[in-house]
Amino acid sequence: MRSISTLILHFLVTIAVFAQEKPPQIGDDFASILAGDTVSVNVMANDWCMEGHTMKIMNVLQGQGGTCAWEDSTITYRSYFYFLGVDTVRYRLLDEVNGLLSDEGFFVITVQNRGRNALDINNIDATFNSYGYQFCTLPDNIPSFTVPKGSGRLTIFCYSLWLGGLDETGQLHIAGERYRISGTDFFPGPVSNTYLNKQFIDWNLVSRINREEIEYHRAHWWESGYEPIEAIRDWPAHGDVSLGQAEYLAPFFDRDGDGTYDPNLGDCPFMRGDQAIWNVYNDDLEPHTESDGERIGAEVQMLAYAFDCPDDSLFNNTIFIRYNIINRSGNAYHDFYLTSFTDVDLGYPWDDYVGCDTLLDYYYVYNADNDDETELLFGNTLGYGVSPPAQAVVWLNHPLSSFIATNNFNTIISDPGTPEGYYNIMNGLWRGGEPITYGGSGYGGEVPVKYQYPGDPLDPEQWSEVSAANNPDDR
């Protein structure tokens, strides 16, 4: 009986000693930042390890919305400037004495993104970004030009401006993006002499205002206790002249005429329509890695707006974009062109045709047949069904000087890949410099023209994708 008691005692002692060795315990950490900003947190400040032991960070896995680095007890997280939402960095701790690893811990970062906003006052819900790549959100290139609003059906995948011309020495300068996959040519904010990271974060900004908000402000700004809403209070009317930015940027109504925006004295944003979006971007911040073109020194000030007219089908299904494009460089450019690049996807994207109207200065996408199917294999793209609509892009104050429909299948009529290719397309040529020719696909014919598919699709005698009997596809 004595021997049995001794064995039991030894067993209990062994268990007690083993239970004392414990891995580190992690308490989750939380932070909130603006897109593009950086935050550093001592994640071990609220973690635990056994007395007399030390621990260190191990196995850090960054999330989808930014990059991270770590040193000693601190994890530093920097958000991508296009990310919006909640991101999570996962990590474990190692007890350096007993070698035990903790369970997985979480550093959770809420990223607020002022560089993304939407026009949504009428039948269209269209997302705008601070860097000029519109109607599509990064990093996953998710299209967001929805018509009708809330339907999940789309007519445009993405849209951006191309700019290009020659300086006094004949040097070509190009800024042009397609999908921001291979690189970037445009950046948030005004042209500056000095570019600071804080400025980049501050100007990752798309400002939205509604007419009723302005009317309320103008009627009440003078009342005791009144505070303007954030959109009016923070309207980006002025640049930082100490950094070489222009003094006047976003347009405003200057009630007292003193030249300074002060909403507490009755000043307010200037807008068009019933809802408006304003932002500014440039091609000057860094070398161009999408087009590989030389920088222009261009500042693009954009005012997009829409009207709340549910009984007017035209205004209810239209948004307007007004550009103020300023040469902030010391160069004098000539043969300078402005091009709108539009990847149109009318519902189901693989059955589309495109064309243009040279008299009314617009180009458009329409369905090749009378039934726009729903795609179930790739992305569950919703089609418009029977009798689908068409989508047009209209130039209101400049004539349409050319129209060309490229593809991204790496053929002779594909999208450009060099600065010269961009400039050729901007001049109404194929990327290799060959002219558009009348008839068929527009390539390799005998009669050079500047407009591809200018004919009425309902008239078989006019040149259109219908009369050319092209295969419907993504345009």
PDB file of N, CA and C in Angstrom, residues 328-425:
ATOM      1  N   ARG A 328       0.948  72.880 -65.590  1.00  0.00           N
ATOM      2  CA  ARG A 328       1.739  73.475 -64.511  1.00  0.00           C
ATOM      3  C   ARG A 328       3.242  73.334 -64.766  1.00  0.00           C
ATOM      4  N   SER A 329       3.624  72.813 -65.906  1.00  0.00           N
ATOM      5  CA  SER A 329       5.049  72.656 -66.205  1.00  0.00           C
ATOM      6  C   SER A 329       5.590  73.936 -66.829  1.00  0.00           C
ATOM      7  N   GLY A 330       6.874  73.937 -67.132  1.00  0.00           N
ATOM      8  CA  GLY A 330       7.468  75.057 -67.850  1.00  0.00           C
ATOM      9  C   GLY A 330       7.500  74.842 -69.340  1.00  0.00           C
ATOM     10  N   ASN A 331       6.858  73.757 -69.822  1.00  0.00           N
ATOM     11  CA  ASN A 331       6.876  73.428 -71.247  1.00  0.00           C
ATOM     12  C   ASN A 331       5.680  74.041 -71.967  1.00  0.00           C
ATOM     13  N   ALA A 332       5.895  74.401 -73.216  1.00  0.00           N
ATOM     14  CA  ALA A 332       4.796  74.792 -74.104  1.00  0.00           C
ATOM     15  C   ALA A 332       4.556  73.630 -75.055  1.00  0.00           C
ATOM     16  N   TYR A 333       3.393  73.011 -74.955  1.00  0.00           N
ATOM     17  CA  TYR A 333       3.104  71.822 -75.752  1.00  0.00           C
ATOM     18  C   TYR A 333       2.341  72.177 -77.028  1.00  0.00           C
ATOM     19  N   HIS A 334       2.546  71.363 -78.041  1.00  0.00           N
ATOM     20  CA  HIS A 334       1.763  71.484 -79.274  1.00  0.00           C
ATOM     21  C   HIS A 334       1.324  70.089 -79.711  1.00  0.00           C
ATOM     22  N   ASP A 335       0.381  70.063 -80.642  1.00  0.00           N
ATOM     23  CA  ASP A 335      -0.213  68.791 -81.077  1.00  0.00           C
ATOM     24  C   ASP A 335      -0.623  67.972 -79.859  1.00  0.00           C
ATOM     25  N   PHE A 336      -1.322  68.639 -78.967  1.00  0.00           N
ATOM     26  CA  PHE A 336      -1.725  68.043 -77.690  1.00  0.00           C
ATOM     27  C   PHE A 336      -3.139  67.499 -77.817  1.00  0.00           C
ATOM     28  N   TYR A 337      -3.334  66.259 -77.349  1.00  0.00           N
ATOM     29  CA  TYR A 337      -4.626  65.591 -77.478  1.00  0.00           C
ATOM     30  C   TYR A 337      -5.153  65.139 -76.116  1.00  0.00           C
ATOM     31  N   LEU A 338      -6.461  65.143 -76.023  1.00  0.00           N
ATOM     32  CA  LEU A 338      -7.190  64.621 -74.871  1.00  0.00           C
ATOM     33  C   LEU A 338      -8.052  63.470 -75.356  1.00  0.00           C
ATOM     34  N   THR A 339      -7.915  62.325 -74.718  1.00  0.00           N
ATOM     35  CA  THR A 339      -8.634  61.119 -75.136  1.00  0.00           C
ATOM     36  C   THR A 339      -9.364  60.525 -73.943  1.00  0.00           C
ATOM     37  N   SER A 340     -10.574  60.070 -74.163  1.00  0.00           N
ATOM     38  CA  SER A 340     -11.300  59.334 -73.116  1.00  0.00           C
ATOM     39  C   SER A 340     -11.236  57.843 -73.433  1.00  0.00           C
ATOM     40  N   PHE A 341     -10.601  57.105 -72.528  1.00  0.00           N
ATOM     41  CA  PHE A 341     -10.515  55.652 -72.649  1.00  0.00           C
ATOM     42  C   PHE A 341     -11.663  55.046 -71.861  1.00  0.00           C
ATOM     43  N   THR A 342     -12.484  54.266 -72.525  1.00  0.00           N
ATOM     44  CA  THR A 342     -13.654  53.671 -71.877  1.00  0.00           C
ATOM     45  C   THR A 342     -13.722  52.188 -72.195  1.00  0.00           C
ATOM     46  N   ASP A 343     -13.666  51.362 -71.164  1.00  0.00           N
ATOM     47  CA  ASP A 343     -13.923  49.932 -71.320  1.00  0.00           C
ATOM     48  C   ASP A 343     -15.400  49.725 -71.040  1.00  0.00           C
ATOM     49  N   VAL A 344     -16.162  49.524 -72.105  1.00  0.00           N
ATOM     50  CA  VAL A 344     -17.618  49.379 -71.966  1.00  0.00           C
ATOM     51  C   VAL A 344     -17.978  47.910 -71.802  1.00  0.00           C
ATOM     52  N   ASP A 345     -18.820  47.621 -70.841  1.00  0.00           N
ATOM     53  CA  ASP A 345     -19.350  46.275 -70.612  1.00  0.00           C
ATOM     54  C   ASP A 345     -20.845  46.422 -70.384  1.00  0.00           C
ATOM     55  N   LEU A 346     -21.613  46.241 -71.418  1.00  0.00           N
ATOM     56  CA  LEU A 346     -23.063  46.421 -71.312  1.00  0.00           C
ATOM     57  C   LEU A 346     -23.687  45.143 -70.771  1.00  0.00           C
ATOM     58  N   GLY A 347     -23.879  45.102 -69.444  1.00  0.00           N
ATOM     59  CA  GLY A 347     -24.410  43.882 -68.829  1.00  0.00           C
ATOM     60  C   GLY A 347     -23.445  42.728 -69.046  1.00  0.00           C
ATOM     61  N   TYR A 348     -23.895  41.695 -69.719  1.00  0.00           N
ATOM     62  CA  TYR A 348     -23.031  40.584 -70.134  1.00  0.00           C
ATOM     63  C   TYR A 348     -22.059  41.119 -71.184  1.00  0.00           C
ATOM     64  N   PRO A 349     -20.734  41.092 -70.910  1.00  0.00           N
ATOM     65  CA  PRO A 349     -19.787  41.840 -71.746  1.00  0.00           C
ATOM     66  C   PRO A 349     -19.388  41.174 -73.050  1.00  0.00           C
ATOM     67  N   TRP A 350     -19.735  39.907 -73.257  1.00  0.00           N
ATOM     68  CA  TRP A 350     -19.174  39.170 -74.381  1.00  0.00           C
ATOM     69  C   TRP A 350     -20.075  39.178 -75.617  1.00  0.00           C
ATOM     70  N   ASP A 351     -21.082  40.050 -75.614  1.00  0.00           N
ATOM     71  CA  ASP A 351     -21.954  40.115 -76.798  1.00  0.00           C
ATOM     72  C   ASP A 351     -22.198  41.563 -77.225  1.00  0.00           C
ATOM     73  N   ASP A 352     -21.148  42.386 -77.126  1.00  0.00           N
ATOM     74  CA  ASP A 352     -21.293  43.827 -77.356  1.00  0.00           C
ATOM     75  C   ASP A 352     -20.775  44.252 -78.728  1.00  0.00           C
ATOM     76  N   TYR A 353     -21.355  45.310 -79.233  1.00  0.00           N
ATOM     77  CA  TYR A 353     -20.876  46.054 -80.386  1.00  0.00           C
ATOM     78  C   TYR A 353     -20.683  47.514 -79.965  1.00  0.00           C
ATOM     79  N   VAL A 354     -19.842  48.244 -80.717  1.00  0.00           N
ATOM     80  CA  VAL A 354     -19.651  49.667 -80.459  1.00  0.00           C
ATOM     81  C   VAL A 354     -19.778  50.448 -81.763  1.00  0.00           C
ATOM     82  N   GLY A 355     -19.972  51.756 -81.628  1.00  0.00           N
ATOM     83  CA  GLY A 355     -20.053  52.632 -82.789  1.00  0.00           C
ATOM     84  C   GLY A 355     -19.927  54.078 -82.346  1.00  0.00           C
ATOM     85  N   CYS A 356     -20.003  54.997 -83.311  1.00  0.00           N
ATOM     86  CA  CYS A 356     -19.920  56.415 -82.991  1.00  0.00           C
ATOM     87  C   CYS A 356     -20.848  57.211 -83.895  1.00  0.00           C
ATOM     88  N   ASP A 357     -21.187  58.409 -83.472  1.00  0.00           N
ATOM     89  CA  ASP A 357     -21.986  59.351 -84.245  1.00  0.00           C
ATOM     90  C   ASP A 357     -21.147  60.612 -84.420  1.00  0.00           C
ATOM     91  N   THR A 358     -20.671  60.856 -85.623  1.00  0.00           N
ATOM     92  CA  THR A 358     -19.766  61.973 -85.869  1.00  0.00           C
ATOM     93  C   THR A 358     -20.485  63.311 -85.901  1.00  0.00           C
ATOM     94  N   LEU A 359     -21.798  63.315 -86.087  1.00  0.00           N
ATOM     95  CA  LEU A 359     -22.548  64.566 -86.105  1.00  0.00           C
ATOM     96  C   LEU A 359     -22.900  65.033 -84.704  1.00  0.00           C
ATOM     97  N   LEU A 360     -23.195  64.086 -83.811  1.00  0.00           N
ATOM     98  CA  LEU A 360     -23.580  64.431 -82.444  1.00  0.00           C
ATOM     99  C   LEU A 360     -22.439  64.237 -81.449  1.00  0.00           C
ATOM    100  N   ASP A 361     -21.260  63.847 -81.943  1.00  0.00           N
ATOM    101  CA  ASP A 361     -20.039  63.776 -81.128  1.00  0.00           C
ATOM    102  C   ASP A 361     -20.163  62.814 -79.953  1.00  0.00           C
ATOM    103  N   TYR A 362     -20.596  61.597 -80.217  1.00  0.00           N
ATOM    104  CA  TYR A 362     -20.603  60.597 -79.149  1.00  0.00           C
ATOM    105  C   TYR A 362     -20.225  59.224 -79.696  1.00  0.00           C
ATOM    106  N   TYR A 363     -19.779  58.380 -78.781  1.00  0.00           N
ATOM    107  CA  TYR A 363     -19.552  56.968 -79.093  1.00  0.00           C
ATOM    108  C   TYR A 363     -20.396  56.144 -78.131  1.00  0.00           C
ATOM    109  N   TYR A 364     -20.661  54.901 -78.491  1.00  0.00           N
ATOM    110  CA  TYR A 364     -21.648  54.146 -77.728  1.00  0.00           C
ATOM    111  C   TYR A 364     -21.396  52.648 -77.838  1.00  0.00           C
ATOM    112  N   VAL A 365     -22.004  51.913 -76.904  1.00  0.00           N
ATOM    113  CA  VAL A 365     -21.989  50.462 -76.894  1.00  0.00           C
ATOM    114  C   VAL A 365     -23.429  49.981 -76.936  1.00  0.00           C
ATOM    115  N   TYR A 366     -23.668  48.908 -77.671  1.00  0.00           N
ATOM    116  CA  TYR A 366     -25.002  48.325 -77.754  1.00  0.00           C
ATOM    117  C   TYR A 366     -24.877  46.816 -77.869  1.00  0.00           C
ATOM    118  N   ASN A 367     -25.940  46.115 -77.587  1.00  0.00           N
ATOM    119  CA  ASN A 367     -25.922  44.661 -77.636  1.00  0.00           C
ATOM    120  C   ASN A 367     -26.003  44.177 -79.077  1.00  0.00           C
ATOM    121  N   ALA A 368     -25.276  43.095 -79.387  1.00  0.00           N
ATOM    122  CA  ALA A 368     -25.259  42.590 -80.757  1.00  0.00           C
ATOM    123  C   ALA A 368     -26.570  41.923 -81.150  1.00  0.00           C
ATOM    124  N   ASP A 369     -27.356  41.476 -80.172  1.00  0.00           N
ATOM    125  CA  ASP A 369     -28.677  40.934 -80.462  1.00  0.00           C
ATOM    126  C   ASP A 369     -29.660  41.536 -79.468  1.00  0.00           C
ATOM    127  N   ASN A 370     -30.878  41.028 -79.458  1.00  0.00           N
ATOM    128  CA  ASN A 370     -31.915  41.636 -78.623  1.00  0.00           C
ATOM    129  C   ASN A 370     -32.055  40.974 -77.262  1.00  0.00           C
ATOM    130  N   ASP A 371     -31.056  40.167 -76.876  1.00  0.00           N
ATOM    131  CA  ASP A 371     -31.123  39.494 -75.577  1.00  0.00           C
ATOM    132  C   ASP A 371     -29.749  39.550 -74.929  1.00  0.00           C
ATOM    133  N   ASP A 372     -29.636  40.279 -73.848  1.00  0.00           N
ATOM    134  CA  ASP A 372     -28.377  40.400 -73.109  1.00  0.00           C
ATOM    135  C   ASP A 372     -28.392  39.387 -71.979  1.00  0.00           C
ATOM    136  N   GLU A 373     -27.656  38.295 -72.164  1.00  0.00           N
ATOM    137  CA  GLU A 373     -27.703  37.187 -71.226  1.00  0.00           C
ATOM    138  C   GLU A 373     -27.035  37.528 -69.892  1.00  0.00           C
ATOM    139  N   THR A 374     -27.267  36.674 -68.896  1.00  0.00           N
ATOM    140  CA  THR A 374     -26.579  36.755 -67.615  1.00  0.00           C
ATOM    141  C   THR A 374     -25.458  35.730 -67.607  1.00  0.00           C
ATOM    142  N   GLU A 375     -24.243  36.165 -67.238  1.00  0.00           N
ATOM    143  CA  GLU A 375     -23.082  35.278 -67.198  1.00  0.00           C
ATOM    144  C   GLU A 375     -23.005  34.612 -65.837  1.00  0.00           C
ATOM    145  N   LEU A 376     -22.934  33.286 -65.843  1.00  0.00           N
ATOM    146  CA  LEU A 376     -22.913  32.545 -64.589  1.00  0.00           C
ATOM    147  C   LEU A 376     -21.553  31.957 -64.271  1.00  0.00           C
ATOM    148  N   LEU A 377     -20.616  31.959 -65.237  1.00  0.00           N
ATOM    149  CA  LEU A 377     -19.340  31.292 -65.031  1.00  0.00           C
ATOM    150  C   LEU A 377     -18.302  32.199 -64.398  1.00  0.00           C
ATOM    151  N   PHE A 378     -18.184  33.437 -64.870  1.00  0.00           N
ATOM    152  CA  PHE A 378     -17.129  34.334 -64.420  1.00  0.00           C
ATOM    153  C   PHE A 378     -17.744  35.597 -63.844  1.00  0.00           C
ATOM    154  N   GLY A 379     -17.868  35.645 -62.540  1.00  0.00           N
ATOM    155  CA  GLY A 379     -18.302  36.865 -61.879  1.00  0.00           C
ATOM    156  C   GLY A 379     -19.795  37.054 -61.761  1.00  0.00           C
ATOM    157  N   ASN A 380     -20.585  36.128 -62.294  1.00  0.00           N
ATOM    158  CA  ASN A 380     -22.038  36.251 -62.205  1.00  0.00           C
ATOM    159  C   ASN A 380     -22.516  37.619 -62.693  1.00  0.00           C
ATOM    160  N   THR A 381     -22.076  38.019 -63.888  1.00  0.00           N
ATOM    161  CA  THR A 381     -22.450  39.302 -64.452  1.00  0.00           C
ATOM    162  C   THR A 381     -23.913  39.285 -64.874  1.00  0.00           C
ATOM    163  N   LEU A 382     -24.665  40.256 -64.378  1.00  0.00           N
ATOM    164  CA  LEU A 382     -26.084  40.317 -64.700  1.00  0.00           C
ATOM    165  C   LEU A 382     -26.295  40.993 -66.039  1.00  0.00           C
ATOM    166  N   GLY A 383     -27.030  40.329 -66.934  1.00  0.00           N
ATOM    167  CA  GLY A 383     -27.402  40.924 -68.208  1.00  0.00           C
ATOM    168  C   GLY A 383     -28.694  41.713 -68.083  1.00  0.00           C
ATOM    169  N   TYR A 384     -29.016  42.471 -69.145  1.00  0.00           N
ATOM    170  CA  TYR A 384     -30.222  43.296 -69.148  1.00  0.00           C
ATOM    171  C   TYR A 384     -31.429  42.564 -69.728  1.00  0.00           C
ATOM    172  N   GLY A 385     -31.211  41.354 -70.249  1.00  0.00           N
ATOM    173  CA  GLY A 385     -32.331  40.599 -70.773  1.00  0.00           C
ATOM    174  C   GLY A 385     -32.785  41.087 -72.142  1.00  0.00           C
ATOM    175  N   VAL A 386     -34.066  40.927 -72.416  1.00  0.00           N
ATOM    176  CA  VAL A 386     -34.633  41.299 -73.711  1.00  0.00           C
ATOM    177  C   VAL A 386     -34.710  42.820 -73.821  1.00  0.00           C
ATOM    178  N   SER A 387     -34.452  43.319 -75.043  1.00  0.00           N
ATOM    179  CA  SER A 387     -34.465  44.764 -75.342  1.00  0.00           C
ATOM    180  C   SER A 387     -33.528  45.545 -74.416  1.00  0.00           C
ATOM    181  N   PRO A 388     -32.226  45.204 -74.433  1.00  0.00           N
ATOM    182  CA  PRO A 388     -31.271  45.883 -73.552  1.00  0.00           C
ATOM    183  C   PRO A 388     -31.044  47.330 -73.988  1.00  0.00           C
ATOM    184  N   PRO A 389     -30.575  48.174 -73.089  1.00  0.00           N
ATOM    185  CA  PRO A 389     -30.314  49.574 -73.426  1.00  0.00           C
ATOM    186  C   PRO A 389     -28.992  49.730 -74.163  1.00  0.00           C
ATOM    187  N   ALA A 390     -28.672  50.938 -74.568  1.00  0.00           N
ATOM    188  CA  ALA A 390     -27.356  51.307 -75.076  1.00  0.00           C
ATOM    189  C   ALA A 390     -26.757  52.339 -74.124  1.00  0.00           C
ATOM    190  N   GLN A 391     -25.427  52.466 -74.159  1.00  0.00           N
ATOM    191  CA  GLN A 391     -24.727  53.434 -73.322  1.00  0.00           C
ATOM    192  C   GLN A 391     -23.854  54.313 -74.200  1.00  0.00           C
ATOM    193  N   ALA A 392     -23.984  55.641 -74.070  1.00  0.00           N
ATOM    194  CA  ALA A 392     -23.205  56.575 -74.880  1.00  0.00           C
ATOM    195  C   ALA A 392     -22.327  57.451 -74.007  1.00  0.00           C
ATOM    196  N   VAL A 393     -21.223  57.922 -74.586  1.00  0.00           N
ATOM    197  CA  VAL A 393     -20.354  58.942 -73.985  1.00  0.00           C
ATOM    198  C   VAL A 393     -20.307  60.096 -74.975  1.00  0.00           C
ATOM    199  N   VAL A 394     -20.724  61.283 -74.526  1.00  0.00           N
ATOM    200  CA  VAL A 394     -20.902  62.435 -75.413  1.00  0.00           C
ATOM    201  C   VAL A 394     -19.907  63.530 -75.043  1.00  0.00           C
ATOM    202  N   TRP A 395     -19.245  64.110 -76.049  1.00  0.00           N
ATOM    203  CA  TRP A 395     -18.444  65.309 -75.855  1.00  0.00           C
ATOM    204  C   TRP A 395     -19.343  66.515 -76.119  1.00  0.00           C
ATOM    205  N   LEU A 396     -19.531  67.369 -75.119  1.00  0.00           N
ATOM    206  CA  LEU A 396     -20.509  68.449 -75.225  1.00  0.00           C
ATOM    207  C   LEU A 396     -19.933  69.742 -75.799  1.00  0.00           C
ATOM    208  N   ASN A 397     -18.664  70.020 -75.549  1.00  0.00           N
ATOM    209  CA  ASN A 397     -18.125  71.309 -75.999  1.00  0.00           C
ATOM    210  C   ASN A 397     -16.894  71.183 -76.891  1.00  0.00           C
ATOM    211  N   HIS A 398     -16.568  69.967 -77.314  1.00  0.00           N
ATOM    212  CA  HIS A 398     -15.472  69.760 -78.261  1.00  0.00           C
ATOM    213  C   HIS A 398     -15.912  68.705 -79.279  1.00  0.00           C
ATOM    214  N   PRO A 399     -15.532  68.859 -80.531  1.00  0.00           N
ATOM    215  CA  PRO A 399     -15.903  67.857 -81.534  1.00  0.00           C
ATOM    216  C   PRO A 399     -15.132  66.558 -81.325  1.00  0.00           C
ATOM    217  N   LEU A 400     -15.755  65.476 -81.697  1.00  0.00           N
ATOM    218  CA  LEU A 400     -15.122  64.163 -81.663  1.00  0.00           C
ATOM    219  C   LEU A 400     -14.205  64.075 -82.876  1.00  0.00           C
ATOM    220  N   SER A 401     -12.884  64.107 -82.658  1.00  0.00           N
ATOM    221  CA  SER A 401     -11.949  64.154 -83.791  1.00  0.00           C
ATOM    222  C   SER A 401     -11.592  62.784 -84.329  1.00  0.00           C
ATOM    223  N   SER A 402     -11.811  61.725 -83.537  1.00  0.00           N
ATOM    224  CA  SER A 402     -11.588  60.360 -84.013  1.00  0.00           C
ATOM    225  C   SER A 402     -12.263  59.394 -83.052  1.00  0.00           C
ATOM    226  N   PHE A 403     -12.462  58.170 -83.519  1.00  0.00           N
ATOM    227  CA  PHE A 403     -12.975  57.106 -82.655  1.00  0.00           C
ATOM    228  C   PHE A 403     -12.357  55.804 -83.115  1.00  0.00           C
ATOM    229  N   ILE A 404     -11.812  55.052 -82.157  1.00  0.00           N
ATOM    230  CA  ILE A 404     -11.170  53.785 -82.474  1.00  0.00           C
ATOM    231  C   ILE A 404     -11.470  52.786 -81.367  1.00  0.00           C
ATOM    232  N   ALA A 405     -11.774  51.559 -81.742  1.00  0.00           N
ATOM    233  CA  ALA A 405     -12.119  50.503 -80.786  1.00  0.00           C
ATOM    234  C   ALA A 405     -11.019  49.449 -80.799  1.00  0.00           C
ATOM    235  N   THR A 406     -10.181  49.469 -79.759  1.00  0.00           N
ATOM    236  CA  THR A 406      -9.116  48.478 -79.640  1.00  0.00           C
ATOM    237  C   THR A 406      -9.608  47.294 -78.804  1.00  0.00           C
ATOM    238  N   ASN A 407      -8.756  46.278 -78.696  1.00  0.00           N
ATOM    239  CA  ASN A 407      -9.057  45.164 -77.788  1.00  0.00           C
ATOM    240  C   ASN A 407      -7.828  44.889 -76.939  1.00  0.00           C
ATOM    241  N   ASN A 408      -7.955  44.012 -75.958  1.00  0.00           N
ATOM    242  CA  ASN A 408      -6.800  43.668 -75.135  1.00  0.00           C
ATOM    243  C   ASN A 408      -6.417  42.208 -75.295  1.00  0.00           C
ATOM    244  N   PHE A 409      -6.354  41.771 -76.566  1.00  0.00           N
ATOM    245  CA  PHE A 409      -5.999  40.383 -76.869  1.00  0.00           C
ATOM    246  C   PHE A 409      -4.639  40.276 -77.532  1.00  0.00           C
ATOM    247  N   ASN A 410      -3.804  41.347 -77.430  1.00  0.00           N
ATOM    248  CA  ASN A 410      -2.434  41.354 -77.940  1.00  0.00           C
ATOM    249  C   ASN A 410      -2.383  41.057 -79.432  1.00  0.00           C
ATOM    250  N   THR A 411      -3.162  41.798 -80.185  1.00  0.00           N
ATOM    251  CA  THR A 411      -3.129  41.716 -81.645  1.00  0.00           C
ATOM    252  C   THR A 411      -2.709  43.078 -82.183  1.00  0.00           C
ATOM    253  N   ILE A 412      -2.677  43.213 -83.520  1.00  0.00           N
ATOM    254  CA  ILE A 412      -2.268  44.481 -84.123  1.00  0.00           C
ATOM    255  C   ILE A 412      -3.272  45.594 -83.856  1.00  0.00           C
ATOM    256  N   ILE A 413      -4.486  45.253 -83.431  1.00  0.00           N
ATOM    257  CA  ILE A 413      -5.478  46.283 -83.117  1.00  0.00           C
ATOM    258  C   ILE A 413      -5.766  46.312 -81.606  1.00  0.00           C
ATOM    259  N   SER A 414      -4.755  45.950 -80.817  1.00  0.00           N
ATOM    260  CA  SER A 414      -4.912  45.911 -79.365  1.00  0.00           C
ATOM    261  C   SER A 414      -4.636  47.267 -78.735  1.00  0.00           C
ATOM    262  N   ASP A 415      -4.821  47.337 -77.418  1.00  0.00           N
ATOM    263  CA  ASP A 415      -4.479  48.518 -76.636  1.00  0.00           C
ATOM    264  C   ASP A 415      -2.982  48.808 -76.759  1.00  0.00           C
ATOM    265  N   PRO A 416      -2.567  50.037 -76.520  1.00  0.00           N
ATOM    266  CA  PRO A 416      -1.156  50.395 -76.658  1.00  0.00           C
ATOM    267  C   PRO A 416      -0.310  49.857 -75.513  1.00  0.00           C
ATOM    268  N   GLY A 417       0.993  49.735 -75.776  1.00  0.00           N
ATOM    269  CA  GLY A 417       1.927  49.317 -74.748  1.00  0.00           C
ATOM    270  C   GLY A 417       3.153  50.197 -74.659  1.00  0.00           C
ATOM    271  N   THR A 418       3.217  51.231 -75.509  1.00  0.00           N
ATOM    272  CA  THR A 418       4.342  52.167 -75.523  1.00  0.00           C
ATOM    273  C   THR A 418       3.793  53.583 -75.603  1.00  0.00           C
ATOM    274  N   PRO A 419       4.605  54.593 -75.244  1.00  0.00           N
ATOM    275  CA  PRO A 419       4.143  55.979 -75.385  1.00  0.00           C
ATOM    276  C   PRO A 419       3.735  56.303 -76.818  1.00  0.00           C
ATOM    277  N   GLU A 420       4.501  55.809 -77.783  1.00  0.00           N
ATOM    278  CA  GLU A 420       4.163  56.064 -79.183  1.00  0.00           C
ATOM    279  C   GLU A 420       2.844  55.407 -79.554  1.00  0.00           C
ATOM    280  N   GLY A 421       2.581  54.224 -78.990  1.00  0.00           N
ATOM    281  CA  GLY A 421       1.309  53.559 -79.250  1.00  0.00           C
ATOM    282  C   GLY A 421       0.135  54.339 -78.700  1.00  0.00           C
ATOM    283  N   TYR A 422       0.291  54.883 -77.487  1.00  0.00           N
ATOM    284  CA  TYR A 422      -0.763  55.731 -76.924  1.00  0.00           C
ATOM    285  C   TYR A 422      -1.023  56.937 -77.824  1.00  0.00           C
ATOM    286  N   TYR A 423       0.053  57.592 -78.233  1.00  0.00           N
ATOM    287  CA  TYR A 423      -0.101  58.819 -79.019  1.00  0.00           C
ATOM    288  C   TYR A 423      -0.701  58.530 -80.391  1.00  0.00           C
ATOM    289  N   ASN A 424      -0.348  57.410 -80.990  1.00  0.00           N
ATOM    290  CA  ASN A 424      -0.957  57.045 -82.273  1.00  0.00           C
ATOM    291  C   ASN A 424      -2.464  56.883 -82.133  1.00  0.00           C
ATOM    292  N   ILE A 425      -2.897  56.178 -81.091  1.00  0.00           N
ATOM    293  CA  ILE A 425      -4.334  55.982 -80.889  1.00  0.00           C
ATOM    294  C   ILE A 425      -5.019  57.312 -80.623  1.00  0.00           C
TER     295      ILE A 425
END
